[in-house]
Short mmCIF file of C-alpha atoms in Angstrom, two decimals:
data_model
loop_
_atom_site.label_atom_id
_atom_site.label_comp_id
_atom_site.label_asym_id
_atom_site.label_seq_id
_atom_site.Cartn_x
_atom_site.Cartn_y
_atom_site.Cartn_z
CA MET E 97 20.91 11.94 -37.99
CA THR E 98 24.51 10.64 -38.13
CA VAL E 99 24.67 10.36 -34.34
CA GLU E 100 21.37 8.47 -34.25
CA ARG E 101 22.62 6.14 -36.96
CA LYS E 102 25.81 5.37 -35.00
CA ARG E 103 23.75 4.79 -31.88
CA TRP E 104 21.50 2.40 -33.80
CA PHE E 105 24.42 0.20 -34.78
CA GLN E 106 25.83 0.30 -31.24
CA ILE E 107 22.54 -1.02 -29.90
CA ALA E 108 22.27 -3.62 -32.66
CA PHE E 109 25.62 -5.18 -31.72
CA GLN E 110 25.41 -4.64 -27.96
CA LEU E 111 25.76 -7.79 -25.87
CA LYS E 112 24.78 -6.32 -22.48
CA GLY E 113 21.02 -6.51 -22.13
CA SER E 114 20.59 -8.98 -24.98
CA VAL E 115 19.55 -12.63 -24.62
CA ILE E 116 22.47 -14.02 -26.62
CA SER E 117 24.17 -15.42 -23.53
CA ALA E 118 20.98 -17.31 -22.65
CA ILE E 119 20.40 -18.94 -26.05
CA TYR E 120 23.77 -19.33 -27.77
CA THR E 121 24.23 -22.97 -26.71
CA ARG E 122 20.88 -23.97 -28.24
CA VAL E 123 21.63 -22.01 -31.40
CA ILE E 124 25.03 -23.71 -31.79
CA CYS E 125 23.47 -27.13 -31.23
CA CYS E 126 20.88 -26.51 -33.94
CA ALA E 127 23.53 -25.21 -36.35
CA LEU E 128 25.78 -28.24 -35.72
CA PHE E 129 22.82 -30.54 -36.25
CA GLY E 130 22.26 -28.79 -39.60
CA VAL E 131 25.90 -29.45 -40.51
CA LEU E 132 25.47 -33.11 -39.54
CA VAL E 133 22.42 -33.46 -41.78
CA THR E 134 24.40 -31.82 -44.60
CA LEU E 135 27.23 -34.35 -44.17
CA LEU E 136 24.73 -37.20 -44.32
CA TYR E 137 23.22 -35.71 -47.46
CA GLN E 138 26.66 -35.35 -49.08
CA ILE E 139 27.36 -39.05 -48.63
CA GLU E 140 24.05 -39.73 -50.39
CA ILE E 141 21.99 -40.79 -47.39
CA PRO E 142 18.36 -39.79 -48.19
CA VAL E 143 17.85 -37.22 -45.45
CA SER E 144 16.20 -34.56 -47.58
CA GLN E 145 12.50 -34.45 -46.63
CA PRO E 146 10.88 -31.16 -47.80
CA ILE E 147 7.49 -32.52 -46.75
CA LEU E 148 8.48 -32.04 -43.10
CA GLY E 149 7.87 -28.32 -43.59
CA SER E 150 4.15 -28.98 -43.17
CA VAL E 151 4.52 -30.69 -39.78
CA ILE E 152 4.58 -27.41 -37.83
CA PRO E 153 3.32 -24.47 -39.93
CA SER E 154 5.42 -21.35 -39.38
CA ILE E 155 2.33 -19.25 -38.75
CA VAL E 156 1.26 -21.49 -35.84
CA LEU E 157 4.66 -21.23 -34.16
CA GLY E 158 4.77 -17.49 -34.85
CA LEU E 159 1.39 -16.92 -33.22
CA LEU E 160 2.45 -18.90 -30.15
CA LEU E 161 5.65 -16.85 -29.80
CA VAL E 162 3.79 -13.55 -30.26
CA PHE E 163 1.26 -14.52 -27.61
CA ARG E 164 4.10 -15.53 -25.27
CA THR E 165 5.96 -12.25 -25.74
CA ASN E 166 2.84 -10.07 -25.50
CA THR E 167 1.77 -11.77 -22.27
CA ALA E 168 5.23 -11.26 -20.76
CA TYR E 169 5.36 -7.60 -21.81
CA GLU E 170 1.91 -7.02 -20.33
CA ARG E 171 3.24 -8.28 -16.99
CA PHE E 172 6.32 -6.07 -17.34
CA TRP E 173 4.24 -2.97 -18.11
CA GLU E 174 1.78 -3.67 -15.29
CA GLY E 175 4.73 -3.89 -12.90
CA ARG E 176 6.07 -0.58 -14.19
CA LYS E 177 2.69 1.10 -13.73
CA ALA E 178 2.46 -0.25 -10.18
CA TRP E 179 5.87 1.19 -9.30
CA GLY E 180 5.02 4.48 -10.98
CA SER E 181 1.94 4.63 -8.80
CA ILE E 182 4.05 3.89 -5.71
CA VAL E 183 6.27 6.86 -6.57
CA ASN E 184 3.33 9.22 -7.16
CA ASN E 185 1.40 8.15 -4.07
CA THR E 186 4.52 8.46 -1.94
CA ARG E 187 5.18 11.99 -3.20
CA ASN E 188 1.59 13.07 -2.63
CA LEU E 189 1.38 11.52 0.82
CA ALA E 190 4.74 12.98 1.85
CA ARG E 191 3.67 16.42 0.68
CA GLN E 192 0.38 16.25 2.55
CA ILE E 193 2.00 15.05 5.78
CA TRP E 194 4.70 17.71 5.61
CA VAL E 195 2.27 20.55 4.90
CA SER E 196 -0.88 19.50 6.75
CA VAL E 197 0.22 17.90 10.03
CA ASP E 198 0.49 20.59 12.70
CA GLU E 199 3.61 20.70 14.86
CA ILE E 200 2.59 21.28 18.47
CA SER E 201 5.89 20.39 20.12
CA PRO E 202 9.53 20.33 18.86
CA LYS E 203 9.42 16.53 18.75
CA ASP E 204 6.59 16.62 16.24
CA ARG E 205 8.97 17.69 13.50
CA GLU E 206 11.24 14.73 14.23
CA ALA E 207 8.26 12.39 14.19
CA LYS E 208 7.17 13.86 10.88
CA ILE E 209 10.61 13.29 9.34
CA SER E 210 10.57 9.73 10.69
CA VAL E 211 7.24 8.93 9.03
CA LEU E 212 8.43 10.41 5.73
CA ASN E 213 11.41 8.07 5.93
CA LEU E 214 8.91 5.28 6.53
CA LEU E 215 7.45 6.04 3.10
CA VAL E 216 10.85 5.38 1.54
CA ALA E 217 11.20 2.31 3.77
CA PHE E 218 7.91 1.02 2.33
CA ALA E 219 9.34 1.21 -1.20
CA VAL E 220 12.64 -0.41 -0.20
CA ALA E 221 10.85 -3.15 1.76
CA THR E 222 8.57 -3.77 -1.23
CA LYS E 223 11.60 -4.11 -3.51
CA LEU E 224 13.27 -6.63 -1.17
CA HIS E 225 9.99 -8.49 -0.68
CA LEU E 226 9.45 -8.89 -4.43
CA ARG E 227 13.02 -10.11 -4.90
CA GLY E 228 12.67 -12.64 -2.10
CA GLU E 229 15.49 -11.02 -0.12
CA LEU E 230 15.78 -10.55 3.62
CA ILE E 231 15.64 -7.17 5.32
CA ASN E 232 19.12 -5.68 5.02
CA SER E 233 21.16 -2.56 5.75
CA GLU E 234 19.26 -0.51 3.14
CA LEU E 235 16.57 0.01 5.77
CA GLU E 236 18.81 0.76 8.75
CA ASP E 237 19.03 4.49 8.04
CA LEU E 238 15.29 4.79 7.40
CA ILE E 239 13.74 3.26 10.52
CA SER E 240 14.57 2.87 14.19
CA THR E 241 16.63 -0.06 15.45
CA SER E 242 13.67 -1.71 17.20
CA ARG E 243 11.55 -1.52 14.07
CA TYR E 244 14.44 -2.76 11.94
CA PHE E 245 14.73 -5.96 13.97
CA LYS E 246 10.96 -6.35 14.08
CA LEU E 247 10.79 -6.22 10.30
CA LYS E 248 13.29 -9.08 10.11
CA SER E 249 10.70 -11.38 11.70
CA MET E 250 7.76 -10.29 9.53
CA ASN E 251 6.42 -12.34 6.62
CA ASN E 252 5.35 -9.22 4.73
CA PRO E 253 7.59 -6.30 5.79
CA PRO E 254 6.08 -3.59 3.52
CA LEU E 255 2.64 -4.30 4.95
CA GLU E 256 4.00 -3.75 8.46
CA VAL E 257 5.58 -0.46 7.38
CA ALA E 258 2.21 0.63 5.94
CA PHE E 259 0.63 -0.19 9.32
CA TRP E 260 3.16 2.06 11.09
CA ILE E 261 2.36 4.93 8.72
CA GLY E 262 -1.37 4.47 9.24
CA ASP E 263 -0.87 4.35 13.00
CA TYR E 264 1.00 7.68 12.85
CA LEU E 265 -1.81 9.31 10.87
CA GLN E 266 -4.42 8.07 13.33
CA GLN E 267 -2.37 9.41 16.26
CA GLN E 268 -2.16 12.84 14.66
CA TYR E 269 -5.91 12.85 14.14
CA THR E 270 -6.44 11.93 17.79
CA ARG E 271 -4.13 14.79 18.81
CA LYS E 272 -6.16 17.10 16.53
CA CYS E 273 -3.14 17.79 14.32
CA LEU E 274 -5.26 16.62 11.39
CA ASN E 275 -8.92 17.07 10.57
CA SER E 276 -11.14 14.26 9.29
CA TYR E 277 -10.90 15.36 5.64
CA GLN E 278 -7.10 15.39 5.73
CA LEU E 279 -7.01 12.01 7.45
CA THR E 280 -9.34 10.50 4.85
CA SER E 281 -7.24 11.85 1.97
CA MET E 282 -3.99 10.52 3.45
CA GLN E 283 -5.50 7.14 4.29
CA GLU E 284 -6.67 6.84 0.69
CA LEU E 285 -3.12 7.43 -0.57
CA LEU E 286 -1.83 4.87 1.91
CA ASN E 287 -4.43 2.38 0.72
CA ASN E 288 -3.24 2.99 -2.83
CA LEU E 289 0.30 2.07 -1.78
CA VAL E 290 -0.95 -1.23 -0.34
CA ASP E 291 -2.95 -1.86 -3.53
CA ASN E 292 0.24 -1.30 -5.57
CA LEU E 293 2.02 -3.84 -3.38
CA GLY E 294 -0.78 -6.32 -4.08
CA SER E 295 -0.50 -5.73 -7.83
CA CYS E 296 3.21 -6.50 -7.77
CA GLU E 297 2.63 -9.63 -5.69
CA ARG E 298 0.02 -10.80 -8.18
CA ILE E 299 2.52 -10.49 -11.03
CA LEU E 300 5.20 -12.27 -9.04
CA ARG E 301 3.04 -15.17 -7.88
CA THR E 302 1.15 -15.83 -11.10
CA PRO E 303 3.70 -17.38 -13.45
CA MET E 304 3.09 -18.44 -17.02
CA PRO E 305 1.17 -21.77 -17.02
CA LEU E 306 3.72 -24.58 -16.98
CA ALA E 307 1.93 -26.64 -19.64
CA TYR E 308 2.08 -23.71 -22.09
CA SER E 309 5.79 -23.13 -21.46
CA ILE E 310 6.60 -26.82 -21.90
CA HIS E 311 4.61 -27.15 -25.11
CA LEU E 312 6.14 -24.02 -26.65
CA LYS E 313 9.69 -25.24 -25.90
CA GLN E 314 8.88 -28.65 -27.38
CA LEU E 315 7.54 -27.07 -30.57
CA LEU E 316 10.59 -24.80 -30.85
CA LEU E 317 12.99 -27.74 -30.58
CA LEU E 318 10.97 -29.86 -32.99
CA TYR E 319 10.76 -27.04 -35.54
CA CYS E 320 14.49 -26.21 -35.40
CA PHE E 321 15.59 -29.84 -35.65
CA LEU E 322 13.27 -30.51 -38.60
CA LEU E 323 14.56 -27.48 -40.54
CA PRO E 324 17.78 -29.12 -41.87
CA PHE E 325 15.81 -31.95 -43.46
CA GLN E 326 13.67 -29.41 -45.31
CA MET E 327 16.57 -27.19 -46.48
CA VAL E 328 19.51 -29.46 -47.12
CA GLU E 329 18.64 -30.26 -50.73
CA SER E 330 18.43 -26.61 -51.82
CA LEU E 331 21.02 -25.04 -49.46
CA GLY E 332 23.72 -27.68 -49.22
CA TRP E 333 26.58 -26.53 -46.96
CA TRP E 334 24.71 -23.35 -46.08
CA THR E 335 22.14 -25.41 -44.17
CA GLY E 336 23.91 -25.20 -40.80
CA LEU E 337 24.27 -21.42 -40.99
CA VAL E 338 20.66 -20.82 -42.01
CA VAL E 339 19.34 -23.17 -39.33
CA GLY E 340 21.47 -21.33 -36.79
CA LEU E 341 20.04 -17.95 -37.86
CA VAL E 342 16.46 -19.20 -37.74
CA SER E 343 16.93 -20.82 -34.33
CA PHE E 344 18.61 -17.61 -33.07
CA THR E 345 15.48 -15.67 -34.03
CA LEU E 346 13.00 -18.10 -32.50
CA PHE E 347 14.89 -18.91 -29.29
CA GLY E 348 15.65 -15.19 -28.86
CA ILE E 349 11.98 -14.20 -28.93
CA GLU E 350 11.12 -16.93 -26.44
CA ALA E 351 14.00 -15.90 -24.15
CA ILE E 352 12.92 -12.25 -24.16
CA GLY E 353 9.47 -13.25 -22.95
CA LEU E 354 11.01 -15.41 -20.23
CA GLU E 355 13.26 -12.56 -19.02
CA ILE E 356 10.66 -9.81 -18.76
CA GLU E 357 7.77 -11.82 -17.31
CA ASN E 358 9.19 -11.18 -13.80
CA PRO E 359 10.29 -7.52 -13.94
CA PHE E 360 11.45 -7.22 -10.32
CA GLY E 361 14.81 -9.00 -10.42
CA TYR E 362 18.36 -8.10 -11.42
CA ASP E 363 18.29 -8.90 -15.14
CA PRO E 364 19.43 -6.02 -17.38
CA ASN E 365 15.90 -5.71 -18.77
CA ASP E 366 14.14 -5.71 -15.40
CA LEU E 367 12.75 -2.58 -13.78
CA PRO E 368 15.43 -0.31 -12.20
CA LEU E 369 13.98 -0.66 -8.71
CA ASP E 370 17.20 0.45 -6.98
CA ALA E 371 17.24 3.69 -8.97
CA ILE E 372 13.52 4.28 -8.30
CA CYS E 373 14.00 3.85 -4.54
CA ASN E 374 17.05 6.15 -4.56
CA THR E 375 15.04 8.81 -6.39
CA MET E 376 12.29 8.58 -3.80
CA LYS E 377 14.85 8.95 -1.01
CA ARG E 378 16.23 12.11 -2.66
CA ASN E 379 12.70 13.48 -3.02
CA ILE E 380 12.04 13.01 0.70
CA ASP E 381 15.42 14.51 1.63
CA ASP E 382 14.64 17.55 -0.47
CA LEU E 383 11.28 17.93 1.22
CA THR E 384 12.61 17.60 4.77
CA SER E 385 15.37 20.11 4.02
CA LEU E 386 12.78 22.89 3.83
CA SER E 387 12.78 25.38 6.67
CA PRO E 388 9.58 25.79 8.72
CA ASN E 389 8.92 29.12 6.99
CA ALA E 390 9.02 27.42 3.60
CA ARG E 391 6.04 25.34 4.66
CA SER E 392 3.84 28.38 4.58
CA HIS E 393 4.37 28.84 0.85
CA ASP E 394 1.72 27.80 -1.57
CA LEU E 395 1.05 24.13 -2.21
CA GLY E 396 2.25 24.27 -5.79
CA GLU E 397 5.70 25.51 -4.80
CA THR E 398 6.05 22.76 -2.22
CA SER E 399 4.98 20.18 -4.75
CA ASN E 400 7.68 21.30 -7.19
CA VAL E 401 10.36 20.42 -4.68
CA ILE E 402 9.60 16.73 -4.77
CA ILE E 403 8.53 16.13 -8.33
#
């Protein structure tokens, strides 16, 4: 219990991962404005207007902020589910390819390893695609040089990688290294990967409606700048501090929603896509490290290697 309590306070005062750096200027401005209103009140200028508290009811602003945060978190969680599905489908497809595709010639094993690396390349290409980044050296060790340069010219690189995987599966079926049931099962997993890509693209390309964002920001500013006029008579010199605390709470909630609505970037609260891709690469390396004899073991034992 003592350790948990210490950890709780560490998190409470932790700056990394918080939104303080994004909102502190607005909070300071609101607090200074509260001090200014207090100065005006002290020199007997009639700035105290408690009636302004009814201009924007707190419950209305609270409901707007809750809706904003819930909508952003829903996008974040949908993105996490899509990437979890990418991981699971990749593991299942890799396992099925490794176990089910017959090796007729020595080169078949190399081709099989290459297509398993393509599965990791799909995840890495998806990550870069969602971040709006160009194909880079992360993919050089996963695909051939010719395919690497071809991906650089593609508008949707992960979709091209999925096509290469599907082409490999069809070739193995033509060579009778797969039966129709195995091909159908693997194609379904590949289709699921493409569906996951589409889900992530939908999140990325459907931002919060601009009119809603503008109106919420306007209400936040109006509410925070009206607060000093409501409080100055009863709080006096404490007005600036209290206004700062209230604005810190409101701007912080709004900033959290803004940060997590696109979960594919580099913000501390975004999804750890680099770590997810590295885990998938280790899973595939573990699988391809198996000796040919290990492939004859039961399916459950093979599955444990990559989970």
